[in-house]
Short mmCIF file of C-alpha atoms and ligand atoms in Angstrom, two decimals:
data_model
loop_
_atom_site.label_atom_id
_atom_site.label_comp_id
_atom_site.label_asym_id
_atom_site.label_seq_id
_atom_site.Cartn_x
_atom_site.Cartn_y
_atom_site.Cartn_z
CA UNK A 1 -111.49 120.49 -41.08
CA UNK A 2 -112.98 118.77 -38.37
CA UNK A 3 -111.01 116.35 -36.17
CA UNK A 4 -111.89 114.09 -33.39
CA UNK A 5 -110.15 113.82 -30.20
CA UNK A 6 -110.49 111.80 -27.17
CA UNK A 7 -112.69 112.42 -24.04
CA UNK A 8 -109.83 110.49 -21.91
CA UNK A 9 -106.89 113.29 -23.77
CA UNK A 10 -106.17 115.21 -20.17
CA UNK A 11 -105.76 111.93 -17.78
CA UNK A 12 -102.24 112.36 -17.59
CA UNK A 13 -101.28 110.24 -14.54
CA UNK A 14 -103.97 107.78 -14.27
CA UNK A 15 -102.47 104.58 -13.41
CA UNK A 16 -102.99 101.62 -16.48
CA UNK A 17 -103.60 104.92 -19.15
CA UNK A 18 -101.73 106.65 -21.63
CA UNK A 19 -103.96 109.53 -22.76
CA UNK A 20 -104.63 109.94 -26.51
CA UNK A 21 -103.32 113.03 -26.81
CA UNK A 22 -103.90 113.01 -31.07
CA UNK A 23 -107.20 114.03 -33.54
CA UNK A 24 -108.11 111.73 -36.22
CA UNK A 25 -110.30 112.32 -39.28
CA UNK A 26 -114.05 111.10 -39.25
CA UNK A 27 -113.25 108.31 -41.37
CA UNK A 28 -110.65 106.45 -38.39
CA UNK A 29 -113.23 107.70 -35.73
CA UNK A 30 -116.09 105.65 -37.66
CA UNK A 31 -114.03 102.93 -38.00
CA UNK A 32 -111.95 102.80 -34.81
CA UNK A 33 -115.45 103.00 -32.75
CA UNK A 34 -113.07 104.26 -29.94
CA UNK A 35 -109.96 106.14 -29.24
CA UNK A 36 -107.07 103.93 -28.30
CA UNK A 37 -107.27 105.36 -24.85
CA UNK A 38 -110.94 103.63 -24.57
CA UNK A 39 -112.29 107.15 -24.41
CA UNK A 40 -114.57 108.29 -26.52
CA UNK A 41 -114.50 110.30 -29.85
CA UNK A 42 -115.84 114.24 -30.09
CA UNK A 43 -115.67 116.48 -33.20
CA UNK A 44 -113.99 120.07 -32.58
CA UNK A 45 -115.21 122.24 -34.16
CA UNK A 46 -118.88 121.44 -34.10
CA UNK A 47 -120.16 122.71 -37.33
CA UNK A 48 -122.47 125.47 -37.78
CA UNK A 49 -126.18 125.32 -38.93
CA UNK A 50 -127.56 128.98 -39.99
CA UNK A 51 -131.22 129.01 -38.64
CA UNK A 52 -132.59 130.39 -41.93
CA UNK A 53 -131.10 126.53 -43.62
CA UNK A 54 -132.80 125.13 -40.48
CA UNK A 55 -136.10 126.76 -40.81
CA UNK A 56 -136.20 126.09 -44.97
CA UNK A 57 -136.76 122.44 -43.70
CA UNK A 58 -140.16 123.35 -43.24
CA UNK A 59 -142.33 120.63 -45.58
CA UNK A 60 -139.12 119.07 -46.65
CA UNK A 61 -138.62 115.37 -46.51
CA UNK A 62 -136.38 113.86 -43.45
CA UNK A 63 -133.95 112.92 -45.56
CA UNK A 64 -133.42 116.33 -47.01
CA UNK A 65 -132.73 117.72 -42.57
CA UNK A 66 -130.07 114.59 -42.90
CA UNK A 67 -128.56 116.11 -45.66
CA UNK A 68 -127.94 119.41 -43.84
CA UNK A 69 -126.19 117.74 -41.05
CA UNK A 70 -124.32 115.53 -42.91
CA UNK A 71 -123.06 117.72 -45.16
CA UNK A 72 -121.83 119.72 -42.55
CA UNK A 73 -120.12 117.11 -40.57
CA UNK A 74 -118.54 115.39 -43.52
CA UNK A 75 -118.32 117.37 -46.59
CA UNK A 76 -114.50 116.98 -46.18
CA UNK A 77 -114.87 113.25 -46.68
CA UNK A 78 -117.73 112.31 -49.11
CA UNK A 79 -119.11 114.38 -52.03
CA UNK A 80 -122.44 115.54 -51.49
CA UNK A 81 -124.26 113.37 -54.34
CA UNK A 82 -122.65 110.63 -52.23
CA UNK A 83 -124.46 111.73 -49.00
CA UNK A 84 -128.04 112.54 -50.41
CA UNK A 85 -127.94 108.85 -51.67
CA UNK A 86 -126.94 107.87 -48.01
CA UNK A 87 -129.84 109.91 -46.85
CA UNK A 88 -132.54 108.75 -49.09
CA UNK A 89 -131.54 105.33 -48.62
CA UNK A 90 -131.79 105.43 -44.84
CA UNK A 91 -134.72 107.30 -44.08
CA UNK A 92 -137.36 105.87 -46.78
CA UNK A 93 -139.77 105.78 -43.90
CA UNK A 94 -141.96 108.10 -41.64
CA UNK A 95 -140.92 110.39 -39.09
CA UNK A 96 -144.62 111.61 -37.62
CA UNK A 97 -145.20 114.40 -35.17
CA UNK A 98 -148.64 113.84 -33.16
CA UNK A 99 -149.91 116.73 -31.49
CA UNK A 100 -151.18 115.84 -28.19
CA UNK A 101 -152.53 119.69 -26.59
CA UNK A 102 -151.37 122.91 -26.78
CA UNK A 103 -148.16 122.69 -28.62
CA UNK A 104 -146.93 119.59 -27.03
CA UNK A 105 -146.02 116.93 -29.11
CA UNK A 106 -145.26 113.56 -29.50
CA UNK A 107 -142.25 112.53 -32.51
CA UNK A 108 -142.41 109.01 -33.00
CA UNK A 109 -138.96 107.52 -34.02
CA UNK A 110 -140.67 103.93 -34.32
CA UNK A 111 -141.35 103.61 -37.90
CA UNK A 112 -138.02 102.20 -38.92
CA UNK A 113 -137.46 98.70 -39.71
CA UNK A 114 -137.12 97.19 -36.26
CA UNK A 115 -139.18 99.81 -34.58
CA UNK A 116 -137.39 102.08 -32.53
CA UNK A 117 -135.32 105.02 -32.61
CA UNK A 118 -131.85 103.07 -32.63
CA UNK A 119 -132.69 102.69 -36.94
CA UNK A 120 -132.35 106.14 -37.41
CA UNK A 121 -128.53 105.59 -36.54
CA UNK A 122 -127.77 102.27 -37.29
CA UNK A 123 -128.97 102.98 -41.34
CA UNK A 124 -127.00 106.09 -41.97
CA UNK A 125 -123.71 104.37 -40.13
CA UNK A 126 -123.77 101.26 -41.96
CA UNK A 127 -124.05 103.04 -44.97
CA UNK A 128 -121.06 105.48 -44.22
CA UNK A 129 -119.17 103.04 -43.56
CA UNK A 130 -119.50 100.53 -46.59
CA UNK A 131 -118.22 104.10 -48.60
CA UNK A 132 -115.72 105.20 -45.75
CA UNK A 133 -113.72 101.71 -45.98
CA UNK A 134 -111.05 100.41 -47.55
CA UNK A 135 -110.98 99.93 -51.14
CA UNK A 136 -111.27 96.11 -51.20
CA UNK A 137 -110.96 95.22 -47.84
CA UNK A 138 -114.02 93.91 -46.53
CA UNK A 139 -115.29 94.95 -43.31
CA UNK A 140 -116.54 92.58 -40.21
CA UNK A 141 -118.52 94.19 -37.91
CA UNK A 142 -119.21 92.45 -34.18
CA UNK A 143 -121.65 93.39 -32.19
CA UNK A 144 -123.06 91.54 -28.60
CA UNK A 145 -126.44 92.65 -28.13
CA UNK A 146 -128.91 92.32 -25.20
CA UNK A 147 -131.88 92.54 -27.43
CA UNK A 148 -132.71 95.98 -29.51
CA UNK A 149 -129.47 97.16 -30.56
CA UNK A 150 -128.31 94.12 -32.39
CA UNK A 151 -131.37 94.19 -34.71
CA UNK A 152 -131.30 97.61 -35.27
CA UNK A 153 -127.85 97.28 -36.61
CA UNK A 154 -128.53 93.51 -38.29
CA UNK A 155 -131.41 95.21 -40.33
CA UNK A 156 -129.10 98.25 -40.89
CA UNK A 157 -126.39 96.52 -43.17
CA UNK A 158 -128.48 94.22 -44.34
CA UNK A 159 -127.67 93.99 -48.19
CA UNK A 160 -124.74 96.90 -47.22
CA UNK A 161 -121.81 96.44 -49.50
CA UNK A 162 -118.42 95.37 -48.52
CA UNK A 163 -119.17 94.65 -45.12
CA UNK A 164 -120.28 91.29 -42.99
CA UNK A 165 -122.09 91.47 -39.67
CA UNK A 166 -122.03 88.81 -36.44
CA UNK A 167 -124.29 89.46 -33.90
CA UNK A 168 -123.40 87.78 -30.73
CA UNK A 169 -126.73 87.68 -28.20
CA UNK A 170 -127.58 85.66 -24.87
CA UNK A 171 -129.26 82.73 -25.84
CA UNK A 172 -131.56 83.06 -22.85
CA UNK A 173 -131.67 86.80 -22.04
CA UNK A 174 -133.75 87.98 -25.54
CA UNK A 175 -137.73 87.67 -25.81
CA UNK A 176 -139.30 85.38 -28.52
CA UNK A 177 -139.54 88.46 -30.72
CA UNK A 178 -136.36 90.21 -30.05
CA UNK A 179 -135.01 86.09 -31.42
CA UNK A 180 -136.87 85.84 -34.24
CA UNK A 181 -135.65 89.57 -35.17
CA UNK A 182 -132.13 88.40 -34.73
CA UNK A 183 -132.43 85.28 -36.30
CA UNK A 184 -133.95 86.16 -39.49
CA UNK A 185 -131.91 88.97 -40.81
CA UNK A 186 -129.92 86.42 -43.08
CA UNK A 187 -128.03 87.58 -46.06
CA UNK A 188 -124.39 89.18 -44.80
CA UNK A 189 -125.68 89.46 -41.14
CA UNK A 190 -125.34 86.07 -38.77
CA UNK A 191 -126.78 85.93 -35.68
CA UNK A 192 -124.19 83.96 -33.08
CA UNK A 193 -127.04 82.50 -29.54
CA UNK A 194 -124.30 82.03 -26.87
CA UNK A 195 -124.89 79.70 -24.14
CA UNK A 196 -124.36 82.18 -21.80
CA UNK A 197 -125.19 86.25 -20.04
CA UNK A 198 -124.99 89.40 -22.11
CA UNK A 199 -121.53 90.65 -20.04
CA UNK A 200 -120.23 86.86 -21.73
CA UNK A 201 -121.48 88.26 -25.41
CA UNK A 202 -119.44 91.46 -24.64
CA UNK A 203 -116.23 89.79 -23.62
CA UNK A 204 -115.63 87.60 -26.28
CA UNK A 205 -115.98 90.72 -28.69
CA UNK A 206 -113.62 92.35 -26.78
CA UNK A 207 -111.13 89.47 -26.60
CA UNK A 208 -111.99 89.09 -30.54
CA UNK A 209 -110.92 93.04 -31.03
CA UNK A 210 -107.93 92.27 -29.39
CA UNK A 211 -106.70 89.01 -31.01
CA UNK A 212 -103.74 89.65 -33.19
CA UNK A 213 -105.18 86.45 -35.41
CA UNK A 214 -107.73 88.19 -36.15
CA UNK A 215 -106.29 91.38 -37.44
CA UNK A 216 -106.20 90.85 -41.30
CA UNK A 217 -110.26 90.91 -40.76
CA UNK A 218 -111.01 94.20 -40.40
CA UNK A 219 -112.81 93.67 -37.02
CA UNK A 220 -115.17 96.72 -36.24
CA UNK A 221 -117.72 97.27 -33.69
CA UNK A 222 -121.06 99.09 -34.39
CA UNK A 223 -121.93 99.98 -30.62
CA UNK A 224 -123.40 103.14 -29.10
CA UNK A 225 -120.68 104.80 -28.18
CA UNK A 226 -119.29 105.26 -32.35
CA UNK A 227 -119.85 108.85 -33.49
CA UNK A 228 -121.09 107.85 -36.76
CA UNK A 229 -124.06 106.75 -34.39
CA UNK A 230 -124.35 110.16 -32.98
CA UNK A 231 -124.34 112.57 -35.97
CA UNK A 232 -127.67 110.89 -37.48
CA UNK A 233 -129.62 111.17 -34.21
CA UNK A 234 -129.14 115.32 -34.37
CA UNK A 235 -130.82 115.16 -37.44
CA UNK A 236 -134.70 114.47 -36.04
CA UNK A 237 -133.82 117.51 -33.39
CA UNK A 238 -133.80 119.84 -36.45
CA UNK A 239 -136.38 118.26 -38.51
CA UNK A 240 -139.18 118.38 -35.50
CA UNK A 241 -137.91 122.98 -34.87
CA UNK A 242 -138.26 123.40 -38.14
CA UNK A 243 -141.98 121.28 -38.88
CA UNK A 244 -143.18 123.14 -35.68
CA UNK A 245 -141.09 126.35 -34.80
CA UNK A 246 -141.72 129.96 -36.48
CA UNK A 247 -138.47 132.20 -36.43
CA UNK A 248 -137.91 133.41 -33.05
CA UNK A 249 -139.33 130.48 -30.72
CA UNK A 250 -137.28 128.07 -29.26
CA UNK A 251 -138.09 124.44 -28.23
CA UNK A 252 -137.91 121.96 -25.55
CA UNK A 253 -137.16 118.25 -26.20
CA UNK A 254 -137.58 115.56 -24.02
CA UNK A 255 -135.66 112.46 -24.61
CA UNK A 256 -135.89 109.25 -22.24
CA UNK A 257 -132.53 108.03 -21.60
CA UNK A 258 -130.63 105.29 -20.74
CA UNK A 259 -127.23 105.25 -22.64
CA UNK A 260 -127.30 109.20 -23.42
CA UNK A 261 -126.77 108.61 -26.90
CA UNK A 262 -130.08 110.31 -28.12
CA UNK A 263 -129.92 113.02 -25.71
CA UNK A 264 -126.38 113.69 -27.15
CA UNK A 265 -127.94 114.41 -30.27
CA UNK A 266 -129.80 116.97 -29.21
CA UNK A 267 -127.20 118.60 -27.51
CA UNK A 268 -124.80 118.41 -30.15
CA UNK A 269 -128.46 119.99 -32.54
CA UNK A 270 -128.18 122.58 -30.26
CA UNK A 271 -124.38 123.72 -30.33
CA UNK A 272 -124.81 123.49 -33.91
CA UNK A 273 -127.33 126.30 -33.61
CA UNK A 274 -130.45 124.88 -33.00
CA UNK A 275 -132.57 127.05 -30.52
CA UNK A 276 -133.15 124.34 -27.98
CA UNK A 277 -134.25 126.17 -24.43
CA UNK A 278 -133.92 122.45 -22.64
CA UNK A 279 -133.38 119.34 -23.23
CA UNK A 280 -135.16 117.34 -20.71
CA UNK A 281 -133.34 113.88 -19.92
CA UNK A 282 -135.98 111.58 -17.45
CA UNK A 283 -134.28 108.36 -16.72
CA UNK A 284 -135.87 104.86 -15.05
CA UNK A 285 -134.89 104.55 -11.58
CA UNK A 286 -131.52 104.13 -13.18
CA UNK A 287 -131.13 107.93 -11.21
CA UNK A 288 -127.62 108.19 -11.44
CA UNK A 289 -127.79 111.43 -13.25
CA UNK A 290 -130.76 113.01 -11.95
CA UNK A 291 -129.15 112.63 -8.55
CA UNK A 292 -125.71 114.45 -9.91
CA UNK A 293 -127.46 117.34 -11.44
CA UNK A 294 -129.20 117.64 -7.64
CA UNK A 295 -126.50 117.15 -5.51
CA UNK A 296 -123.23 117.87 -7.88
CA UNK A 297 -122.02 114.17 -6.94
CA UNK A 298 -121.83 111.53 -9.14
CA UNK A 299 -121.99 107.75 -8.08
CA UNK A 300 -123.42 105.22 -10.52
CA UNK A 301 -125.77 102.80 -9.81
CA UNK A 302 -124.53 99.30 -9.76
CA UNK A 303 -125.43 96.59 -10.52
CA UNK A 304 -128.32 98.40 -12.76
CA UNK A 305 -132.39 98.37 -11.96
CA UNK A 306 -134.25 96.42 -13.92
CA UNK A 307 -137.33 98.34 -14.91
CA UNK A 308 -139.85 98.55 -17.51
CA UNK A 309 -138.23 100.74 -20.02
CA UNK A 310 -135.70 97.84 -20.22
CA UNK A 311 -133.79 99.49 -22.81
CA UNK A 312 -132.60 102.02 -20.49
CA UNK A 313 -131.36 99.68 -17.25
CA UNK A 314 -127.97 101.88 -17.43
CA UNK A 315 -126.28 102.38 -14.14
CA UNK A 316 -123.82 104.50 -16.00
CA UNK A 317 -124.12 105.83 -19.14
CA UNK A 318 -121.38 105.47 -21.66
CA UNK A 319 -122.28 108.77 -23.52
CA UNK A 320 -122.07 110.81 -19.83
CA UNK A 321 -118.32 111.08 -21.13
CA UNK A 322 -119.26 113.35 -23.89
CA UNK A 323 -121.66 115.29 -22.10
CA UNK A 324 -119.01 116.06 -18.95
CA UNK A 325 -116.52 116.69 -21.90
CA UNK A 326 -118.89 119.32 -23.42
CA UNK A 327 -119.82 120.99 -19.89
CA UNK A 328 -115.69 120.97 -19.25
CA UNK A 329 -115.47 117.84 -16.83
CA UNK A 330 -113.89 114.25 -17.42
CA UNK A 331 -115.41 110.79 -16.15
CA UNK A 332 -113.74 108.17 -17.49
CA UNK A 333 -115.48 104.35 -18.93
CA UNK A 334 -115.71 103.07 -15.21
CA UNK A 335 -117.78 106.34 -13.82
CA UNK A 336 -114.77 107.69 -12.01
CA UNK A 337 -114.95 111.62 -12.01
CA UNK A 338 -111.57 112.92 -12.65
CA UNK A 339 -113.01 116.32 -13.15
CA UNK A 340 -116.16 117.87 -12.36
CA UNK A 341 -117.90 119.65 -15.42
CA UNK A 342 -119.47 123.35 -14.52
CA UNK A 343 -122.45 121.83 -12.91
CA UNK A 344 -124.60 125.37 -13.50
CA UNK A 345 -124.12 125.50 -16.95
CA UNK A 346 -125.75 122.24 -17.03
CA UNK A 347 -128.47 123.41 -14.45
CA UNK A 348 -129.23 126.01 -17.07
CA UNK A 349 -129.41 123.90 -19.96
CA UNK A 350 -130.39 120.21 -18.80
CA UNK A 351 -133.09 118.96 -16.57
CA UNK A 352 -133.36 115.69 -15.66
CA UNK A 353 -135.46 113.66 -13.22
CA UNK A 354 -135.82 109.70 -12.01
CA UNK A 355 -139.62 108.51 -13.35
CA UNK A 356 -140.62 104.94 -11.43
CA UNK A 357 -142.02 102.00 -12.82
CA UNK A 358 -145.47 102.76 -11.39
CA UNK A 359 -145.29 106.72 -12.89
CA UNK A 360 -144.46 105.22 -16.12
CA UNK A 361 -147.44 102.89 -15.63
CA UNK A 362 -149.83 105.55 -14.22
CA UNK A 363 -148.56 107.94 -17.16
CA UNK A 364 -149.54 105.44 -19.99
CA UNK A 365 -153.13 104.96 -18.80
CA UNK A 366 -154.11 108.78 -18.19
CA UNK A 367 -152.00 109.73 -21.92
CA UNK A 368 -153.92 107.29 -23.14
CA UNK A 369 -157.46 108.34 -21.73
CA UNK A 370 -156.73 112.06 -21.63
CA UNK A 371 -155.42 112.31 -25.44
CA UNK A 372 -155.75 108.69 -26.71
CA UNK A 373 -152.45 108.54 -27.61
CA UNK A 374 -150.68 105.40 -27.09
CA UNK A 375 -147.21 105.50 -25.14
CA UNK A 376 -145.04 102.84 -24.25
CA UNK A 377 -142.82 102.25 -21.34
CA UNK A 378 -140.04 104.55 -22.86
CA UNK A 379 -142.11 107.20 -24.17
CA UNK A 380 -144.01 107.36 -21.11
CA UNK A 381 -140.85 108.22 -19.29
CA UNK A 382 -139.96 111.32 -21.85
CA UNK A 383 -143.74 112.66 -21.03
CA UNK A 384 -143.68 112.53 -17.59
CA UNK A 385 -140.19 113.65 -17.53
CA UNK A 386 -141.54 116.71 -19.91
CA UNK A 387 -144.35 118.02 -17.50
CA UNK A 388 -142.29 117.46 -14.63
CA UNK A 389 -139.99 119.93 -16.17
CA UNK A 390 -143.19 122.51 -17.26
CA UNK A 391 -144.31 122.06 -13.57
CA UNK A 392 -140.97 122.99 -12.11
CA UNK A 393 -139.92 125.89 -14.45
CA UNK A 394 -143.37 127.77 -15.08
CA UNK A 395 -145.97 125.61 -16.34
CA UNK A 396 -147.34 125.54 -20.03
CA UNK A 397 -145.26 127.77 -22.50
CA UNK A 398 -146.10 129.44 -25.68
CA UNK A 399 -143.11 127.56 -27.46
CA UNK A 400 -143.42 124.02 -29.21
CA UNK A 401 -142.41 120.99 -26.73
CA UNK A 402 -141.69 117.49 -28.30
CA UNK A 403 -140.64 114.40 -26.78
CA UNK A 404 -139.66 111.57 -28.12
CA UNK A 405 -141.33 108.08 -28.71
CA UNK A 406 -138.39 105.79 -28.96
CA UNK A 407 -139.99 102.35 -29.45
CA UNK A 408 -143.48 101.25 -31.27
CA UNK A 409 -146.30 100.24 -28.27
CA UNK A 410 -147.08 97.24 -30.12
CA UNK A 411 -142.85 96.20 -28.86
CA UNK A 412 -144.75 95.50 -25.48
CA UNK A 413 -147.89 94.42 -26.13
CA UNK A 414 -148.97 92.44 -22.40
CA UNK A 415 -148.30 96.31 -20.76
CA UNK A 416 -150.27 97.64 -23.06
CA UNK A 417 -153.22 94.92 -22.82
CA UNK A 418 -152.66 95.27 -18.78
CA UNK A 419 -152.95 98.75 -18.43
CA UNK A 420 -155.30 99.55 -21.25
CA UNK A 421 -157.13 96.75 -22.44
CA UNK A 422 -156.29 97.66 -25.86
CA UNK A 423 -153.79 95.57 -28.50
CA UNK A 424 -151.87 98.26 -30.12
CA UNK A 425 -151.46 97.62 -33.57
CA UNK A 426 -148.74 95.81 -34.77
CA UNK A 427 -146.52 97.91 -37.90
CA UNK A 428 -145.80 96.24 -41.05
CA UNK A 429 -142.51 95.70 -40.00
CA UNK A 430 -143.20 93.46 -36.98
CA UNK A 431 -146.09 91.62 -39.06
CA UNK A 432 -143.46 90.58 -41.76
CA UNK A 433 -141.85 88.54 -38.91
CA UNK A 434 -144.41 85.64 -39.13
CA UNK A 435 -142.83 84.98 -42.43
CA UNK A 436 -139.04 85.14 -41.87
CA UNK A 437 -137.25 82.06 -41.47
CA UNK A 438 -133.78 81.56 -40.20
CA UNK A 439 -131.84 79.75 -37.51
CA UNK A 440 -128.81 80.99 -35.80
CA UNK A 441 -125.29 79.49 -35.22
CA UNK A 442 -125.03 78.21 -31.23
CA UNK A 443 -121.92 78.68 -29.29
CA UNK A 444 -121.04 78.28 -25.80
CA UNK A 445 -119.38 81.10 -24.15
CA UNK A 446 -115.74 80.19 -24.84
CA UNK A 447 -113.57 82.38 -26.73
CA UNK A 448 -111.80 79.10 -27.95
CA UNK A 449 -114.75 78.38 -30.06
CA UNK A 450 -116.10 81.08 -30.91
CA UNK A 451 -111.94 82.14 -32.68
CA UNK A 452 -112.17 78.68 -34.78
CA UNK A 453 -115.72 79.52 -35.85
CA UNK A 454 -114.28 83.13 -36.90
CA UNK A 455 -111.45 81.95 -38.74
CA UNK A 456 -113.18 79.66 -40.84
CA UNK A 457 -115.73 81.74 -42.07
CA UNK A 458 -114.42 85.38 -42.04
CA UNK A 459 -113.09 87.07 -45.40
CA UNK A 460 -110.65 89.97 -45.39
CA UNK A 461 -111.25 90.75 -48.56
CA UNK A 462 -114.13 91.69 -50.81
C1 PLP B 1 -131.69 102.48 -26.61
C2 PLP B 1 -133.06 102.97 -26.25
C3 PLP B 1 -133.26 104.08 -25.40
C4 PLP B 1 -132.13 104.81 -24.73
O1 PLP B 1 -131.39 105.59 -25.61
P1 PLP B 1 -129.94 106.12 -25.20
O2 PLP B 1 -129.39 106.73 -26.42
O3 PLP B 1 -129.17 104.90 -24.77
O4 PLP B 1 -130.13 107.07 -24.07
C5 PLP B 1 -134.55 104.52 -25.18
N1 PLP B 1 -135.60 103.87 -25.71
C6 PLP B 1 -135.45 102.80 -26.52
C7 PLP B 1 -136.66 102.12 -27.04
C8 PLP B 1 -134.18 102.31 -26.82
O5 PLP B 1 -134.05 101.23 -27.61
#
């Protein structure tokens, strides 16, 4: 059986801390979103993958490389009919693999129905949880967004039985699109514009999670840090080895990173078996972690940079408490290092470096002209991040290298037009827009109102 314990389990003697010292089932980890220590959950034992089940993925749809993983994460706690409906429900949409030279690739992860890689997790955990809960209870599941995330998990349980979804947002902090995406989700999801920043959105969550009024509502979170989010974004790592990898090889992946979430994935792919020879993690100037891997210090950056690859402004990634966990160390939710993971090990297996706004621009244009392939700010990151990595270790290898597209180009269409002169074209997804109607509920940013609007239109019950 697998069980999840807490990253925070060893910090006996922190002041304001009691250590969660217990393992829960997948089920309370899903639900719970965190440990009651605020540390975050991990899975011991990792499951096993045998590379011949990996590399009979060949041809296969995605959804059938889901399957795998799930079923070997969870076949404890849902029957595995249950889980290939999961699968081919979440991923009824493309997963391509461009070849850009050599064996480089690029794996775009924007085809999902908000257009970036954050559907791939959001589907399969909004499904497990509307079977995971209880009987009869219904579910309410808050999220504060700055922008991506909250779509992603808005279009996610759209429809989803059992469960309701409020998205809280900062009424002046989204783009035009990013509102209309949030606004026109309708059915069980409700979008909530606050009159106020995204740390304002966050707070009232948190004072909602922790309201004992609220209790008999089943109040659940949906962020990044939730391990049901993990699981389903090891599941592309897999699928891309075995559509490009012949028995024997191994692979690099390059993942631009903000939150570590994605990169997690990979690194969880690869303790499950997967022959990954590194995982390449290029961050914005957000350098935080490129700067511990150099020096073996580790000071977040705060307040974060704003940069181009705005979904990655992280001056401290919530996820880096997983990754010290799996390398041995402990940092706990406010980047304090309690203890210091083996820093070679990582050496060995991680490479990361700090790609500038101008890089990312630069890298965009001569993609583009080189290989006409069209990047945006994100996936210009991973790619720069990727041949920094071939320059440093021993330039071009025989083995595949993929890295990851983690947004559609036509999400940032004027840095597209600037740099290029060309309008990338806009996915079905994104067109449908035009057509979606829908208004959202305004609230100032006062806990007050935002508890009487709860109460009067939550249901505990299904
Ligand atoms: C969230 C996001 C990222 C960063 O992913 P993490 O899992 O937080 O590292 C990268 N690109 C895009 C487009 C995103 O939305």
């Amino acid at each position: 059986m697998i069980r999840y314990y807490s990253t925070n389990r060893r910090l006996d003697g922190v002041a304001g801390l009691k250590p969660f010292k217990g393992q829960v089932s997948f089920r309370d980890a899903l639900i719970q979103g965190q440990a009651p220590d605020e540390g975050l959950f991990m899975p011991e034992p990792i499951p096993a993958l045998s590379i011949d089940d990996i590399l009979a993925l060949r041809d296969a749809p995605y959804a059938e490389a889901a399957l795998l993983v799930a079923q070997a994460f969870l076949k404890d706690a849902l029957p595995r009919d249950v889980l290939k409906t999961i699968v081919e429900d979440s991923y009824n949409y493309d997963v391509p693999l461009e070849r850009v030279c050599e064996r480089m690739y690029v794996m775009r992860l924007d085809r999902g129905p908000t257009a970036s890689f954050k559907d791939f997790a959001a589907r399969m955990m909004a499904r497990l949880m509307s079977r995971l809960r209880d009987r009869g209870k219904r579910l309410n599941v808050l999220v504060a967004t700055s922008g991506d995330t909250g779509s992603a998990v808005g279009e996610a349980f759209k429809g989803v039985e059992g469960i309701s979804v409020w998205i809280l947002y900062p009424k002046n902090e989204v783009s035009g699109m990013q509102k209309k995406q949030l606004d026109t989700i309708g059915d069980n999801v409700l979008a909530l514009s606050v009159d106020g920043k995204f740390d304002d959105c966050q707070n009232l969550v948190k004072q909602a999670f922790s309201d004992p009024g609220l209790s008999q509502f089943n109040l659940t979170s949906a962020n990044s840090i939730n391990f049901g989010r993990i699981m389903p974004q090891s599941v592309y790592y897999i699928y891309a080895y075995a559509q490009l990898a012949s028995k024997g090889d191994e692979i690099v992946f390059s993942v631009p990173s903000g939150n570590f979430g994605n990169a997690l994935g990979c690194e969880y792919a690869r303790r499950m078996g997967l022959p990954v020879r590194m995982l390449v993690m290029p961050t914005n100037e957000n350098d935080e972690f490129p700067n511990y891997l150099r020096t073996g210090v580790y000071e977040k950056v705060s307040p974060s940079r704003a940069c181009l690859s705005n979904a990655m402004n992280v001056g401290h990634p919530s996820n880096l408490a997983r990754f010290f966990d799996l390398y041995g160390g402990t940092v706990d939710r406010t980047g304090v290092v309690h203890v210091y993971p083996d820093l070679n090990e990582m050496r060995r297996r991680i490479f990361s470096v700090s790609i500038s706004d101008q890089e990312t621009k630069k890298t965009i244009r001569r993609v583009y002209e080189k290989y006409n392939i069209l990047l945006e700010p994100h996936g210009a990151v991973g790619w720069k991040g990727l041949e920094l990595y071939l320059e440093a270790c021993c330039g071009p290898i025989a083995e595949p290298c993929v890295c990851l597209e983690t947004a559609h180009p036509a999400k940032f269409p004027d840095e597209i037009i600037e740099l290029l002169d060309v309008t990338p074209e806009v996915p079905r997804s994104m067109k449908d827009l035009d057509k979606r109607t829908g208004a959202p509920v305004e609230l100032p940013a006062d806990y007050g109102r935002l508890r009487s609007f709860l109460l009067g239109t939550l249901k505990g019950k299904d």
